[in-house]
Tab-separated table of C-alpha atoms and ligand atoms in Angstrom:
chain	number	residue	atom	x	y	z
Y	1	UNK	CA	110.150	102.326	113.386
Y	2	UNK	CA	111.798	105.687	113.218
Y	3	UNK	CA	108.307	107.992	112.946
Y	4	UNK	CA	107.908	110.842	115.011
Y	5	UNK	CA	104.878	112.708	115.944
Y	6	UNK	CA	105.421	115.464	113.204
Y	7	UNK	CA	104.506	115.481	109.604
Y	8	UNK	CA	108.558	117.096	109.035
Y	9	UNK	CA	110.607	115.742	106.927
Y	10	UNK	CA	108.832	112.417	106.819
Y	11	UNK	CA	109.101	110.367	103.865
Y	12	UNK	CA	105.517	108.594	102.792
Y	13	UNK	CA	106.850	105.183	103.198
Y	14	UNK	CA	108.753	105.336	105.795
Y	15	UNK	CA	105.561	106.808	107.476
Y	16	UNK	CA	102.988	103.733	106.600
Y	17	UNK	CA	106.444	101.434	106.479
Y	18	UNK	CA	105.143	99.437	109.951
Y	19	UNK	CA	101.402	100.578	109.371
Y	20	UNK	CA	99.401	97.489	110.523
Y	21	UNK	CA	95.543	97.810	109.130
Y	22	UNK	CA	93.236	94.946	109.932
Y	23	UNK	CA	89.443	95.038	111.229
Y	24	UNK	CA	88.537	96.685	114.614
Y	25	UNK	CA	87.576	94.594	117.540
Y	26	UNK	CA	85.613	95.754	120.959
Y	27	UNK	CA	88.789	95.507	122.619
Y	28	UNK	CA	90.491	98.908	120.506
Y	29	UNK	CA	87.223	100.899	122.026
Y	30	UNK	CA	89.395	103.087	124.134
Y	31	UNK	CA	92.662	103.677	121.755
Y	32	UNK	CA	89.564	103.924	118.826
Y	33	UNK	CA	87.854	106.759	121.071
Y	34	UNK	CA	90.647	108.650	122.211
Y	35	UNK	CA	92.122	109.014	118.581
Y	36	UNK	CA	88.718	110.380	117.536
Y	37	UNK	CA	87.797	112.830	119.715
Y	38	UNK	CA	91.113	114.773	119.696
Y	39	UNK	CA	91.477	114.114	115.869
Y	40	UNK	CA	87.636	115.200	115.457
Y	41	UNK	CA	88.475	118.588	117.392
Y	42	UNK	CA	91.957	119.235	116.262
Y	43	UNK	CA	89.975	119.210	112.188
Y	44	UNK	CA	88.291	122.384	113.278
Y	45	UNK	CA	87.777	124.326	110.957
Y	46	UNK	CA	89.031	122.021	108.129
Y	47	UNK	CA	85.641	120.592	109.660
Y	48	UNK	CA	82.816	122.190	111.560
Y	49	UNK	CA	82.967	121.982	115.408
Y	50	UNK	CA	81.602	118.658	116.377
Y	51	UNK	CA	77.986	118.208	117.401
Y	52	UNK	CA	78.076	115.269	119.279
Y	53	UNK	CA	79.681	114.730	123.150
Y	54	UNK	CA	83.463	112.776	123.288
Y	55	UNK	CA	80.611	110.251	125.107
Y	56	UNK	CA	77.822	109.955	122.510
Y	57	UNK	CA	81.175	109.637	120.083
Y	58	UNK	CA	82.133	106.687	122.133
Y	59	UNK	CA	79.036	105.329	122.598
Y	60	UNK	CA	78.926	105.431	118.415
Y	61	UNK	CA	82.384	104.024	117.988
Y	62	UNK	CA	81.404	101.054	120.408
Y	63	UNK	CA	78.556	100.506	117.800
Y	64	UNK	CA	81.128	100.206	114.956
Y	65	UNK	CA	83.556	98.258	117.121
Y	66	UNK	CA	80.630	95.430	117.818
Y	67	UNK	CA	80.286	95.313	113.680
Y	68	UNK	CA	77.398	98.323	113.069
Y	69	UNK	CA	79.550	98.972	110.272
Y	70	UNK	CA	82.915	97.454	108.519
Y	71	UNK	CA	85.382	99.140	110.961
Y	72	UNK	CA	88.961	99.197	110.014
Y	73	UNK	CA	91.762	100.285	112.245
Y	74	UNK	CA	95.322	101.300	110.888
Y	75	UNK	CA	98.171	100.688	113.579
Y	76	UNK	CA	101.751	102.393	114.053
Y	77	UNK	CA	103.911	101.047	117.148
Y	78	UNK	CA	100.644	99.441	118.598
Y	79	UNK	CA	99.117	103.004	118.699
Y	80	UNK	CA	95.879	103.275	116.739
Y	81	UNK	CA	96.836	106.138	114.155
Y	82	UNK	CA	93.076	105.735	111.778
Y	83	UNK	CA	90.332	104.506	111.390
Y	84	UNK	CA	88.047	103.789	108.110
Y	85	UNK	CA	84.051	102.931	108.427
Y	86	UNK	CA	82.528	101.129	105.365
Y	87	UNK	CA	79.196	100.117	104.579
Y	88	UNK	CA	78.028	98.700	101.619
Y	89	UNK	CA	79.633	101.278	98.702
Y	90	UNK	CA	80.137	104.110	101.504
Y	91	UNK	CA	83.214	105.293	103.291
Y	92	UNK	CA	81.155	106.705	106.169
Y	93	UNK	CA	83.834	107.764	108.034
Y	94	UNK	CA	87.790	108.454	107.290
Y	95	UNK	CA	90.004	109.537	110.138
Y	96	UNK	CA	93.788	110.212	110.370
Y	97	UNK	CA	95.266	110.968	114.017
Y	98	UNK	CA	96.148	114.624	114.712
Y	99	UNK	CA	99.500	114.696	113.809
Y	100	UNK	CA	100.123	111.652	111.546
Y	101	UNK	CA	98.427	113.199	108.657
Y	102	UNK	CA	100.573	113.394	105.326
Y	103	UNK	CA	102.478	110.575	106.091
Y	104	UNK	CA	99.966	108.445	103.213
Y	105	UNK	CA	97.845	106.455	105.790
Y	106	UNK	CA	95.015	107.866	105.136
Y	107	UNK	CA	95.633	106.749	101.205
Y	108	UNK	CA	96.407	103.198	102.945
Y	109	UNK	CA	93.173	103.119	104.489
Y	110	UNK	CA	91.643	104.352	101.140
Y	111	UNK	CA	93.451	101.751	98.908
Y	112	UNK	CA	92.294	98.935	101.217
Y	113	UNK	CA	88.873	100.385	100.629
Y	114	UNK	CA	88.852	100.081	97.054
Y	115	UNK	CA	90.048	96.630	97.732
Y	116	UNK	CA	87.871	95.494	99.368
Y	117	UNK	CA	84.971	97.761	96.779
Y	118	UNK	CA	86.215	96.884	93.435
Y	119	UNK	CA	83.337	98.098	92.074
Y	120	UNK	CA	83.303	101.714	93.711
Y	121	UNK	CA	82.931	104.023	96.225
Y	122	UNK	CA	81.237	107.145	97.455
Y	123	UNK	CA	81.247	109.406	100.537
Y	124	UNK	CA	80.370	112.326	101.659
Y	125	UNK	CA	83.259	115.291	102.836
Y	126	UNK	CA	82.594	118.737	103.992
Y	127	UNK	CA	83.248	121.178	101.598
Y	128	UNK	CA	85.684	122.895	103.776
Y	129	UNK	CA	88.099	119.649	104.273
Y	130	UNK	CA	90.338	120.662	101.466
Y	131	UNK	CA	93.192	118.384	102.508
Y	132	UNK	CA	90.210	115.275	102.791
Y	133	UNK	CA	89.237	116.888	98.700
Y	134	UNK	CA	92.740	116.556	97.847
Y	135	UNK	CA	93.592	113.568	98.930
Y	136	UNK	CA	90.100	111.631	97.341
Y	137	UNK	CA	91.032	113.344	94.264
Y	138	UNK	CA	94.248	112.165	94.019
Y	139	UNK	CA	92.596	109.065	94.509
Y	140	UNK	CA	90.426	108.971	91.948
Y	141	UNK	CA	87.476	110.329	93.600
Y	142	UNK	CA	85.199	112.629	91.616
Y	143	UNK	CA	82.931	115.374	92.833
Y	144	UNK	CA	79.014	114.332	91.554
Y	145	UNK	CA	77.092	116.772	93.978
Y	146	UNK	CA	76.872	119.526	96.545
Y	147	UNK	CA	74.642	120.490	99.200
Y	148	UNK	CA	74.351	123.513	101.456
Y	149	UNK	CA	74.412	121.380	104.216
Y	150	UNK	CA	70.674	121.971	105.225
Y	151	UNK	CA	70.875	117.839	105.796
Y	152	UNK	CA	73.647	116.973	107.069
Y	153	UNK	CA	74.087	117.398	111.256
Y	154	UNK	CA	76.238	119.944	111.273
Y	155	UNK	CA	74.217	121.905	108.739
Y	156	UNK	CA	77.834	122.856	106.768
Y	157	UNK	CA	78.027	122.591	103.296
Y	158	UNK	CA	79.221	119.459	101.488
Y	159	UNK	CA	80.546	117.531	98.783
Y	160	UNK	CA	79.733	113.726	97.522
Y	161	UNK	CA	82.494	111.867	95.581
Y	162	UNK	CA	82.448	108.903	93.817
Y	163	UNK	CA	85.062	106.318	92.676
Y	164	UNK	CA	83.978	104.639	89.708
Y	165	UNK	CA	85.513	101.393	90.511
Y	166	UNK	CA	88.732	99.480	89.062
Y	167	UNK	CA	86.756	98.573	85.411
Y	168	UNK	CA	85.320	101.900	85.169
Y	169	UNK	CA	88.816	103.347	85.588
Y	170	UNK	CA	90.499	101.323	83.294
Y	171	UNK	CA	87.706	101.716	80.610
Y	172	UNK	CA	87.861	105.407	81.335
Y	173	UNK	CA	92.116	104.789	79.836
Y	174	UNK	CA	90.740	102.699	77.153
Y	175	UNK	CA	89.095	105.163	75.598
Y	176	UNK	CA	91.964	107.761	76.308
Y	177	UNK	CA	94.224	105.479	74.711
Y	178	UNK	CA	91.396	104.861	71.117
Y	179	UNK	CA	91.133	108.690	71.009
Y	180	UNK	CA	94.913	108.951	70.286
Y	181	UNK	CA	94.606	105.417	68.496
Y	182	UNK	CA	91.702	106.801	66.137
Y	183	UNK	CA	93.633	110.046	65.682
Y	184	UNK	CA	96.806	108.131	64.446
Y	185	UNK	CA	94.864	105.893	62.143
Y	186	UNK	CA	93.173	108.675	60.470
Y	187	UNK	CA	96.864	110.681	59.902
Y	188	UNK	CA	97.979	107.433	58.942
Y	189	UNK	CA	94.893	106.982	56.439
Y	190	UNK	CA	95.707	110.095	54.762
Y	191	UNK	CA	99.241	109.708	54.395
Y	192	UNK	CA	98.612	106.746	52.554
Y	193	UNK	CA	96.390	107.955	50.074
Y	194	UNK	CA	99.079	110.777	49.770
Y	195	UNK	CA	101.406	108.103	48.904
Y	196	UNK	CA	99.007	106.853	46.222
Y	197	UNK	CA	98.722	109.555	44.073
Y	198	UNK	CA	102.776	109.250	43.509
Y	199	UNK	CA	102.821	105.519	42.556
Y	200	UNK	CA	102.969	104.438	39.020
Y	201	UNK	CA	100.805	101.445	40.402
Y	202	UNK	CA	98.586	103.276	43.143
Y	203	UNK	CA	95.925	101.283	44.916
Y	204	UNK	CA	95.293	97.452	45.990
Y	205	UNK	CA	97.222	96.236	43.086
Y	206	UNK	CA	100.399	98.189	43.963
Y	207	UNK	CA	100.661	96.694	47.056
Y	208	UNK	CA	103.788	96.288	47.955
Y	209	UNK	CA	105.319	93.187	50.417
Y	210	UNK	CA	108.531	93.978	51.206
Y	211	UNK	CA	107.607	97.688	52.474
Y	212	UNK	CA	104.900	96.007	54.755
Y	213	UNK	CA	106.598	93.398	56.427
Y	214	UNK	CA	109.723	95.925	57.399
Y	215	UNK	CA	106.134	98.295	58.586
Y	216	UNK	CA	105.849	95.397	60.624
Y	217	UNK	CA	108.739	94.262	62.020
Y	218	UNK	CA	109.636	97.922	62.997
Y	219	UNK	CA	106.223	97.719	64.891
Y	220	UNK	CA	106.565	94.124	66.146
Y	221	UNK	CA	109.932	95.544	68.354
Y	222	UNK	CA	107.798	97.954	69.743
Y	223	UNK	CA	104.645	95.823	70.893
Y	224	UNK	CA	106.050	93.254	72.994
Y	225	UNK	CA	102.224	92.670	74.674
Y	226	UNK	CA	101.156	92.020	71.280
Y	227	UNK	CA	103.913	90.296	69.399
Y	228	UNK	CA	104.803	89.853	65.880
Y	229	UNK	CA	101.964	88.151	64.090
Y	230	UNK	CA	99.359	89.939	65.674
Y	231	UNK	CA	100.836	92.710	64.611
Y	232	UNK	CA	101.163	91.845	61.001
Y	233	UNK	CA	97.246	91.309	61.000
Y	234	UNK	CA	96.544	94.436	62.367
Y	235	UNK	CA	98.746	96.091	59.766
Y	236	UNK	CA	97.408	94.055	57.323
Y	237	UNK	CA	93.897	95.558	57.993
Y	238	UNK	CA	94.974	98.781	58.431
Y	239	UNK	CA	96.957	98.923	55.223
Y	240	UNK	CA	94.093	97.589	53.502
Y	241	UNK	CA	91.174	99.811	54.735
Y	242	UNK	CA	93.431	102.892	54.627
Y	243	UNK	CA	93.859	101.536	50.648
Y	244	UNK	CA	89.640	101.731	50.590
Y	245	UNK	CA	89.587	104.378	51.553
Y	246	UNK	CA	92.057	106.313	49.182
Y	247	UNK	CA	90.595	104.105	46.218
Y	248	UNK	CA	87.144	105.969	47.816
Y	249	UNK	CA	88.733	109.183	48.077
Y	250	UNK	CA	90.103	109.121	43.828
Y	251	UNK	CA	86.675	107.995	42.891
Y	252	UNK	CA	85.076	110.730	44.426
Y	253	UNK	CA	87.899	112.833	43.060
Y	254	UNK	CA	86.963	111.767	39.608
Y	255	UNK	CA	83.156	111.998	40.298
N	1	LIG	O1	104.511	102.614	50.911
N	1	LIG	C1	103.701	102.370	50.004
N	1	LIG	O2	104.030	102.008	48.896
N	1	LIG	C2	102.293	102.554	50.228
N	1	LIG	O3	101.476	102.480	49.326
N	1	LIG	C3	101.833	102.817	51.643
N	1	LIG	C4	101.481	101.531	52.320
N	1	LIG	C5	101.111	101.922	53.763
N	1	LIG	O4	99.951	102.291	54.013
N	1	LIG	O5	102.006	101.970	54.603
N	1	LIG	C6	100.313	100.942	51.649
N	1	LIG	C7	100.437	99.883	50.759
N	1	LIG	C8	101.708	99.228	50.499
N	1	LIG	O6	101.563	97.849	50.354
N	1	LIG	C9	102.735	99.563	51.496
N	1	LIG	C10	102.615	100.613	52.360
């Protein structure tokens, strides 16, 4: 392990190279309380000053440690470096030592969260944490509401964010992907009815066999996840309704 105290010049992965993570036990109590107090004061004013004693912190901390909530501790060199509270579909609490931030455990800690919550997350972060903001956004955390802090302890103003989950997200591409998919298909549409108005035989009964199956072996090199007879049905459908919808598009011309 070659990691010094300093965010310098530190690569991400050597950073989180040795990172151990695994569940807290009683026994971390002290390293857990130490780390948390001076990271908790050294946040000011990325955070508001803290409103509870380093004591009433420990006294909390012993709570998560005996299983109040799912306490996770993240480990460099045998010196506790974060720490990440979960309950239920909350990340309650998200803390990177003073000094080991930007070295990606804190996106460690986050990615064993969504792990472990496939089907999402939320949490609250002050609205002042802009490096906490960036780094949820990065991860695919989205800002859903705002307070002005009038219920939250240390009355400060703050954001909840929300990961939809892995099927939300990939859903969410889905439909990225059919809005480019529908936009091709409807170029494509029209260039074939272009192409029927210049054919001697236009329509179904011009088809033409040869020009479709080199449509689809040109296509068939390029979707491997699909491969080539699936691909000549798609085609086949596409060359078909496209040829609807040109025969639609004369008849209304002649209408
Ligand atoms: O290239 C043609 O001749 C067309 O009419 C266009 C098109 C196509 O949509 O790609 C449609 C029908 C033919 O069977 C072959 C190709």
């Amino acid at each position: 392990m070659t990691s010094t105290d300093g965010d310098a010049g530190m690569e991400r992965s050597d950073g989180v190279a040795d990172l151990v993570v695994r569940l807290g036990v009683p026994d971390d109590l002290d390293a857990v309380a130490a780390m948390f107090s001076e990271t908790r004061l050294a946040a000011v004013p990325m955070m508001p000053p803290p409103v509870h004693t380093p004591d009433e912190d420990r006294a909390f901390l012993s709570d998560q440690l005996h299983g109040d909530r799912e306490a996770w501790v993240a480990e460099l060199d045998g010196e506790v470096v974060g720490l990440l509270l979960l309950e239920d579909d909350w990340v309650h609490s998200l803390y990177v030592a003073a000094g080991r931030t930007g070295q990606g455990i804190g996106t460690v800690l986050l990615d064993l969260a969504k792990g472990v919550r496939p089907d999402g997350l939320q949490l609250w972060v002050f609205e002042s944490n802009t490096d906490a903001r960036r780094l949820y956004e990065r991860e695919g955390f989205v800002a859903v509401e705002r307070t002005d802090g009038a219920g939250n302890e240390e009355k400060a103003p703050d954001v909840r964010m929300v990961w939809r989950g892995d099927l939300a997200e990939l859903r969410g591409r889905i439909d990225e992907v059919d809005d480019r998919l529908a936009d091709l298909l409807n170029e494509r549409a029209a260039l074939t009815a272009e192409v029927q108005r210049r054919k001697t035989v236009p329509g179904h009964a011009g088809r033409d066999a040869e020009r479709e199956a080199e449509i689809v072996a040109r296509m068939a090199a390029r979707t491997p996840n699909l491969g080539p007879e699936r691909v000549a049905a798609i085609m086949h459908t596409v060359i078909a309704v496209s040829l609807d919808a040109a025969g639609d598009a004369v008849d209304a011309d002649r209408r």
